[in-house]
C-alpha cells in the first residue's frame, strides 16, 4: 500500500506541475536576452504582434548588468536625470490569452539607490478582445522597498469579465537627478486551474481508499 500511495503522489505532482495554469506568462522577465540593442530587452522593446504593439519601451531606461540582480546578470533600470535624459520612462509587455474571472499573481524584484525619487508603478492591465481597457491593479515601488537591497513585490487579483489579454507595465515619471530603480524577475502566474484542483481531490480520495483497504 505504501508503494501505491507513493505512486499516487508522484502522478499527482506530475499532473499538477504540467497543468498550464502554473506557467509563467511573461517572456524574458529577467531581461537576460537583449533586443534590438544591448541596452534593450527582447519582448520588452518596441515590437509588433499582429496589428498592434506587443511590447514597448520609452523614455529614460535601459537594460544593465548592475547590482547583482536576483535572477541572472541583467535587469531593467529606470534612471534619474543624472544621465542628461528624460525624467520619465518605462516598459510594457502584452500577454495574450488572458482568461476572465481568473486569479493572477504579478511579481517582481526591485532595487533602488542613491536617493532615487519618482512616481513609480508596477501594474497589470486588463483588455477585452477589441483592446478596450477593462481596469488595472498597480503598486508604487519607491517607498515600499529598502535602499540598495533587491526586494520582491507581489500582488494578486482576479481578472474582470471579458478579459482577453493583459499588459504588464513598469514605469516612472517625475524622476529626480539621483540614482536608479531596477526591476528583475518579473512573473505573471495564474492560480491552479480547475483541472489541477480536480486532480488534487481525486488523488486525495484514491489515497484514502488505499489506506482503508
Short mmCIF file of the C-alpha atoms (twelve columns), coordinates in Angstrom:
data_MODEL
# 
_entry.id   MODEL 
# 
loop_
_atom_site.group_PDB 
_atom_site.id 
_atom_site.type_symbol 
_atom_site.label_atom_id 
_atom_site.label_alt_id 
_atom_site.label_comp_id 
_atom_site.label_asym_id 
_atom_site.label_seq_id 
_atom_site.Cartn_x 
_atom_site.Cartn_y 
_atom_site.Cartn_z 
_atom_site.pdbx_PDB_model_num 
ATOM 1   C CA . UNK A 1   0.000   0.000  0.000   1 
ATOM 2   C CA . UNK A 2   2.905   2.361  0.742   1 
ATOM 3   C CA . UNK A 3   4.195   1.868  -2.792  1 
ATOM 4   C CA . UNK A 4   0.760   2.629  -4.243  1 
ATOM 5   C CA . UNK A 5   0.464   5.779  -2.150  1 
ATOM 6   C CA . UNK A 6   3.863   7.000  -3.276  1 
ATOM 7   C CA . UNK A 7   2.933   6.295  -6.889  1 
ATOM 8   C CA . UNK A 8   -0.308  8.255  -6.461  1 
ATOM 9   C CA . UNK A 9   1.569   11.234 -5.042  1 
ATOM 10  C CA . UNK A 10  4.105   11.122 -7.880  1 
ATOM 11  C CA . UNK A 11  1.362   11.057 -10.526 1 
ATOM 12  C CA . UNK A 12  -0.375  13.931 -8.728  1 
ATOM 13  C CA . UNK A 13  2.787   16.012 -8.749  1 
ATOM 14  C CA . UNK A 14  3.383   15.413 -12.460 1 
ATOM 15  C CA . UNK A 15  -0.201  16.326 -13.379 1 
ATOM 16  C CA . UNK A 16  -0.335  19.461 -11.262 1 
ATOM 17  C CA . UNK A 17  3.047   20.825 -12.370 1 
ATOM 18  C CA . UNK A 18  2.196   20.176 -16.017 1 
ATOM 19  C CA . UNK A 19  -1.133  21.988 -15.752 1 
ATOM 20  C CA . UNK A 20  -0.962  25.191 -17.891 1 
ATOM 21  C CA . UNK A 21  -2.245  27.308 -15.031 1 
ATOM 22  C CA . UNK A 22  1.151   27.139 -13.344 1 
ATOM 23  C CA . UNK A 23  3.134   28.544 -16.307 1 
ATOM 24  C CA . UNK A 24  4.712   31.989 -16.159 1 
ATOM 25  C CA . UNK A 25  3.071   34.114 -18.846 1 
ATOM 26  C CA . UNK A 26  5.825   36.762 -19.145 1 
ATOM 27  C CA . UNK A 27  8.591   36.242 -21.699 1 
ATOM 28  C CA . UNK A 28  12.158  37.311 -20.828 1 
ATOM 29  C CA . UNK A 29  11.024  38.549 -17.428 1 
ATOM 30  C CA . UNK A 30  14.612  38.556 -16.151 1 
ATOM 31  C CA . UNK A 31  15.867  40.625 -19.117 1 
ATOM 32  C CA . UNK A 32  18.670  38.166 -19.865 1 
ATOM 33  C CA . UNK A 33  18.176  38.294 -23.634 1 
ATOM 34  C CA . UNK A 34  18.994  41.522 -25.439 1 
ATOM 35  C CA . UNK A 35  16.652  43.025 -28.003 1 
ATOM 36  C CA . UNK A 36  17.389  45.448 -30.834 1 
ATOM 37  C CA . UNK A 37  20.379  46.784 -28.851 1 
ATOM 38  C CA . UNK A 38  22.387  45.603 -25.845 1 
ATOM 39  C CA . UNK A 39  20.559  48.087 -23.627 1 
ATOM 40  C CA . UNK A 40  17.137  46.808 -24.786 1 
ATOM 41  C CA . UNK A 41  15.467  43.543 -23.741 1 
ATOM 42  C CA . UNK A 42  13.713  41.418 -26.331 1 
ATOM 43  C CA . UNK A 43  9.947   41.159 -25.796 1 
ATOM 44  C CA . UNK A 44  10.152  44.490 -23.941 1 
ATOM 45  C CA . UNK A 45  11.495  46.771 -26.678 1 
ATOM 46  C CA . UNK A 46  9.229   48.022 -29.453 1 
ATOM 47  C CA . UNK A 47  7.740   45.027 -31.275 1 
ATOM 48  C CA . UNK A 48  4.665   44.482 -33.385 1 
ATOM 49  C CA . UNK A 49  2.464   41.451 -32.704 1 
ATOM 50  C CA . UNK A 50  -0.255  41.026 -35.309 1 
ATOM 51  C CA . UNK A 51  -1.660  44.501 -35.969 1 
ATOM 52  C CA . UNK A 52  -0.893  46.041 -32.571 1 
ATOM 53  C CA . UNK A 53  2.163   46.595 -30.422 1 
ATOM 54  C CA . UNK A 54  3.280   43.518 -28.495 1 
ATOM 55  C CA . UNK A 55  5.707   45.454 -26.282 1 
ATOM 56  C CA . UNK A 56  7.314   48.848 -25.997 1 
ATOM 57  C CA . UNK A 57  9.820   50.957 -24.088 1 
ATOM 58  C CA . UNK A 58  10.030  54.710 -23.763 1 
ATOM 59  C CA . UNK A 59  11.965  57.442 -22.036 1 
ATOM 60  C CA . UNK A 60  14.871  57.055 -19.641 1 
ATOM 61  C CA . UNK A 61  15.549  53.372 -19.040 1 
ATOM 62  C CA . UNK A 62  17.992  50.656 -20.090 1 
ATOM 63  C CA . UNK A 63  18.902  47.008 -19.651 1 
ATOM 64  C CA . UNK A 64  22.056  46.927 -17.485 1 
ATOM 65  C CA . UNK A 65  24.200  44.329 -15.690 1 
ATOM 66  C CA . UNK A 66  24.421  46.274 -12.413 1 
ATOM 67  C CA . UNK A 67  23.970  45.443 -8.715  1 
ATOM 68  C CA . UNK A 68  23.898  41.616 -8.928  1 
ATOM 69  C CA . UNK A 69  20.251  41.020 -9.910  1 
ATOM 70  C CA . UNK A 70  18.477  38.086 -8.229  1 
ATOM 71  C CA . UNK A 71  17.891  36.160 -11.469 1 
ATOM 72  C CA . UNK A 72  20.793  36.126 -13.899 1 
ATOM 73  C CA . UNK A 73  23.106  39.032 -14.690 1 
ATOM 74  C CA . UNK A 74  20.785  41.639 -16.177 1 
ATOM 75  C CA . UNK A 75  17.905  43.829 -15.025 1 
ATOM 76  C CA . UNK A 76  15.972  46.807 -16.400 1 
ATOM 77  C CA . UNK A 77  16.749  50.193 -14.829 1 
ATOM 78  C CA . UNK A 78  14.692  53.362 -14.812 1 
ATOM 79  C CA . UNK A 79  17.169  56.189 -14.246 1 
ATOM 80  C CA . UNK A 80  17.298  59.580 -12.614 1 
ATOM 81  C CA . UNK A 81  18.109  62.564 -14.807 1 
ATOM 82  C CA . UNK A 82  21.804  62.428 -13.843 1 
ATOM 83  C CA . UNK A 83  22.443  60.970 -17.319 1 
ATOM 84  C CA . UNK A 84  21.005  64.037 -19.036 1 
ATOM 85  C CA . UNK A 85  17.927  62.128 -20.211 1 
ATOM 86  C CA . UNK A 86  14.180  62.445 -19.545 1 
ATOM 87  C CA . UNK A 87  12.530  62.286 -16.128 1 
ATOM 88  C CA . UNK A 88  10.074  59.602 -17.254 1 
ATOM 89  C CA . UNK A 89  10.222  56.187 -18.872 1 
ATOM 90  C CA . UNK A 90  9.056   52.620 -18.776 1 
ATOM 91  C CA . UNK A 91  8.457   49.299 -20.478 1 
ATOM 92  C CA . UNK A 92  5.462   47.057 -21.093 1 
ATOM 93  C CA . UNK A 93  4.710   43.637 -22.497 1 
ATOM 94  C CA . UNK A 94  1.416   42.356 -23.889 1 
ATOM 95  C CA . UNK A 95  0.235   38.975 -22.584 1 
ATOM 96  C CA . UNK A 96  -2.255  37.289 -24.904 1 
ATOM 97  C CA . UNK A 97  -4.679  34.544 -23.904 1 
ATOM 98  C CA . UNK A 98  -5.909  36.148 -20.697 1 
ATOM 99  C CA . UNK A 99  -8.928  34.493 -19.069 1 
ATOM 100 C CA . UNK A 100 -11.877 36.226 -17.360 1 
ATOM 101 C CA . UNK A 101 -12.597 35.664 -13.671 1 
ATOM 102 C CA . UNK A 102 -9.171  34.126 -13.133 1 
ATOM 103 C CA . UNK A 103 -6.791  34.885 -10.276 1 
ATOM 104 C CA . UNK A 104 -3.340  36.098 -11.360 1 
ATOM 105 C CA . UNK A 105 -0.251  36.917 -9.297  1 
ATOM 106 C CA . UNK A 106 2.191   39.512 -10.654 1 
ATOM 107 C CA . UNK A 107 5.632   39.588 -9.007  1 
ATOM 108 C CA . UNK A 108 8.920   41.373 -9.499  1 
ATOM 109 C CA . UNK A 109 12.175  42.127 -7.683  1 
ATOM 110 C CA . UNK A 110 13.199  45.776 -7.325  1 
ATOM 111 C CA . UNK A 111 16.274  47.782 -6.355  1 
ATOM 112 C CA . UNK A 112 16.784  51.495 -5.720  1 
ATOM 113 C CA . UNK A 113 19.801  53.531 -4.616  1 
ATOM 114 C CA . UNK A 114 21.400  56.968 -4.202  1 
ATOM 115 C CA . UNK A 115 18.199  58.767 -3.276  1 
ATOM 116 C CA . UNK A 116 16.226  57.966 -6.403  1 
ATOM 117 C CA . UNK A 117 12.776  59.542 -6.290  1 
ATOM 118 C CA . UNK A 118 9.888   59.432 -8.764  1 
ATOM 119 C CA . UNK A 119 6.278   58.433 -9.147  1 
ATOM 120 C CA . UNK A 120 6.619   54.750 -9.977  1 
ATOM 121 C CA . UNK A 121 4.263   51.920 -10.851 1 
ATOM 122 C CA . UNK A 122 4.339   48.174 -11.399 1 
ATOM 123 C CA . UNK A 123 0.963   47.205 -12.772 1 
ATOM 124 C CA . UNK A 124 -1.206  44.672 -14.541 1 
ATOM 125 C CA . UNK A 125 -3.764  45.973 -17.044 1 
ATOM 126 C CA . UNK A 126 -6.721  44.064 -18.490 1 
ATOM 127 C CA . UNK A 127 -8.206  44.399 -22.004 1 
ATOM 128 C CA . UNK A 128 -11.025 42.729 -23.924 1 
ATOM 129 C CA . UNK A 129 -10.834 41.192 -27.409 1 
ATOM 130 C CA . UNK A 130 -11.142 44.597 -29.133 1 
ATOM 131 C CA . UNK A 131 -8.470  46.184 -26.903 1 
ATOM 132 C CA . UNK A 132 -10.861 48.085 -24.663 1 
ATOM 133 C CA . UNK A 133 -9.259  48.782 -21.273 1 
ATOM 134 C CA . UNK A 134 -11.149 46.985 -18.502 1 
ATOM 135 C CA . UNK A 135 -9.146  48.038 -15.461 1 
ATOM 136 C CA . UNK A 136 -5.821  47.529 -13.736 1 
ATOM 137 C CA . UNK A 137 -4.073  46.865 -10.448 1 
ATOM 138 C CA . UNK A 138 -0.944  48.767 -9.528  1 
ATOM 139 C CA . UNK A 139 1.567   49.216 -6.746  1 
ATOM 140 C CA . UNK A 140 4.013   52.014 -6.045  1 
ATOM 141 C CA . UNK A 141 7.590   50.775 -5.709  1 
ATOM 142 C CA . UNK A 142 9.699   53.624 -4.342  1 
ATOM 143 C CA . UNK A 143 8.905   53.989 -0.653  1 
ATOM 144 C CA . UNK A 144 7.992   50.308 -0.342  1 
ATOM 145 C CA . UNK A 145 11.498  48.871 -0.685  1 
ATOM 146 C CA . UNK A 146 14.745  49.487 1.258   1 
ATOM 147 C CA . UNK A 147 17.770  51.212 -0.230  1 
ATOM 148 C CA . UNK A 148 20.296  49.097 -2.124  1 
ATOM 149 C CA . UNK A 149 18.629  45.725 -1.482  1 
ATOM 150 C CA . UNK A 150 16.703  43.684 -4.040  1 
ATOM 151 C CA . UNK A 151 13.176  43.233 -2.710  1 
ATOM 152 C CA . UNK A 152 10.259  41.218 -4.120  1 
ATOM 153 C CA . UNK A 153 6.834   42.808 -4.522  1 
ATOM 154 C CA . UNK A 154 3.782   40.698 -5.448  1 
ATOM 155 C CA . UNK A 155 0.105   41.393 -5.964  1 
ATOM 156 C CA . UNK A 156 -2.771  39.023 -6.657  1 
ATOM 157 C CA . UNK A 157 -6.008  39.980 -8.384  1 
ATOM 158 C CA . UNK A 158 -8.948  38.469 -10.263 1 
ATOM 159 C CA . UNK A 159 -9.334  39.403 -13.917 1 
ATOM 160 C CA . UNK A 160 -12.541 41.210 -14.971 1 
ATOM 161 C CA . UNK A 161 -15.311 39.683 -17.044 1 
ATOM 162 C CA . UNK A 162 -14.449 39.787 -20.791 1 
ATOM 163 C CA . UNK A 163 -10.680 39.731 -20.225 1 
ATOM 164 C CA . UNK A 164 -8.904  38.526 -23.381 1 
ATOM 165 C CA . UNK A 165 -5.388  39.871 -22.861 1 
ATOM 166 C CA . UNK A 166 -3.252  41.635 -20.273 1 
ATOM 167 C CA . UNK A 167 -0.383  44.080 -20.163 1 
ATOM 168 C CA . UNK A 168 2.478   44.236 -17.642 1 
ATOM 169 C CA . UNK A 169 3.881   47.735 -17.092 1 
ATOM 170 C CA . UNK A 170 6.946   49.073 -15.220 1 
ATOM 171 C CA . UNK A 171 7.151   52.875 -15.343 1 
ATOM 172 C CA . UNK A 172 8.165   56.138 -13.699 1 
ATOM 173 C CA . UNK A 173 7.501   59.861 -14.049 1 
ATOM 174 C CA . UNK A 174 8.942   62.968 -12.400 1 
ATOM 175 C CA . UNK A 175 12.310  61.397 -11.567 1 
ATOM 176 C CA . UNK A 176 14.890  63.441 -9.673  1 
ATOM 177 C CA . UNK A 177 18.549  63.699 -10.627 1 
ATOM 178 C CA . UNK A 178 19.794  60.810 -8.469  1 
ATOM 179 C CA . UNK A 179 20.028  57.051 -8.549  1 
ATOM 180 C CA . UNK A 180 18.105  54.321 -10.329 1 
ATOM 181 C CA . UNK A 181 15.165  51.962 -9.909  1 
ATOM 182 C CA . UNK A 182 15.899  48.446 -11.130 1 
ATOM 183 C CA . UNK A 183 13.414  45.692 -11.941 1 
ATOM 184 C CA . UNK A 184 14.107  41.984 -12.424 1 
ATOM 185 C CA . UNK A 185 12.490  38.541 -12.356 1 
ATOM 186 C CA . UNK A 186 9.028   39.674 -13.470 1 
ATOM 187 C CA . UNK A 187 6.482   36.833 -13.403 1 
ATOM 188 C CA . UNK A 188 2.748   36.565 -14.052 1 
ATOM 189 C CA . UNK A 189 1.293   33.309 -12.744 1 
ATOM 190 C CA . UNK A 190 -2.336  32.144 -12.993 1 
ATOM 191 C CA . UNK A 191 -3.597  30.255 -9.994  1 
ATOM 192 C CA . UNK A 192 -4.072  26.470 -10.342 1 
ATOM 193 C CA . UNK A 193 -6.740  25.612 -12.872 1 
ATOM 194 C CA . UNK A 194 -9.889  23.666 -12.152 1 
ATOM 195 C CA . UNK A 195 -8.218  20.610 -13.627 1 
ATOM 196 C CA . UNK A 196 -5.443  20.784 -11.072 1 
ATOM 197 C CA . UNK A 197 -7.961  21.120 -8.251  1 
ATOM 198 C CA . UNK A 198 -9.868  18.114 -9.536  1 
ATOM 199 C CA . UNK A 199 -6.647  16.130 -9.679  1 
ATOM 200 C CA . UNK A 200 -5.907  17.074 -6.083  1 
ATOM 201 C CA . UNK A 201 -9.365  15.980 -4.948  1 
ATOM 202 C CA . UNK A 202 -9.210  12.739 -6.914  1 
ATOM 203 C CA . UNK A 203 -5.776  11.857 -5.633  1 
ATOM 204 C CA . UNK A 204 -6.865  12.533 -2.063  1 
ATOM 205 C CA . UNK A 205 -9.856  10.233 -2.498  1 
ATOM 206 C CA . UNK A 206 -7.683  7.500  -4.024  1 
ATOM 207 C CA . UNK A 207 -5.152  7.691  -1.212  1 
ATOM 208 C CA . UNK A 208 -7.903  7.471  1.406   1 
ATOM 209 C CA . UNK A 209 -9.288  4.352  -0.299  1 
ATOM 210 C CA . UNK A 210 -5.849  2.737  -0.362  1 
ATOM 211 C CA . UNK A 211 -5.345  3.468  3.344   1 
ATOM 212 C CA . UNK A 212 -8.696  1.865  4.209   1 
ATOM 213 C CA . UNK A 213 -8.067  -1.253 2.133   1 
# 
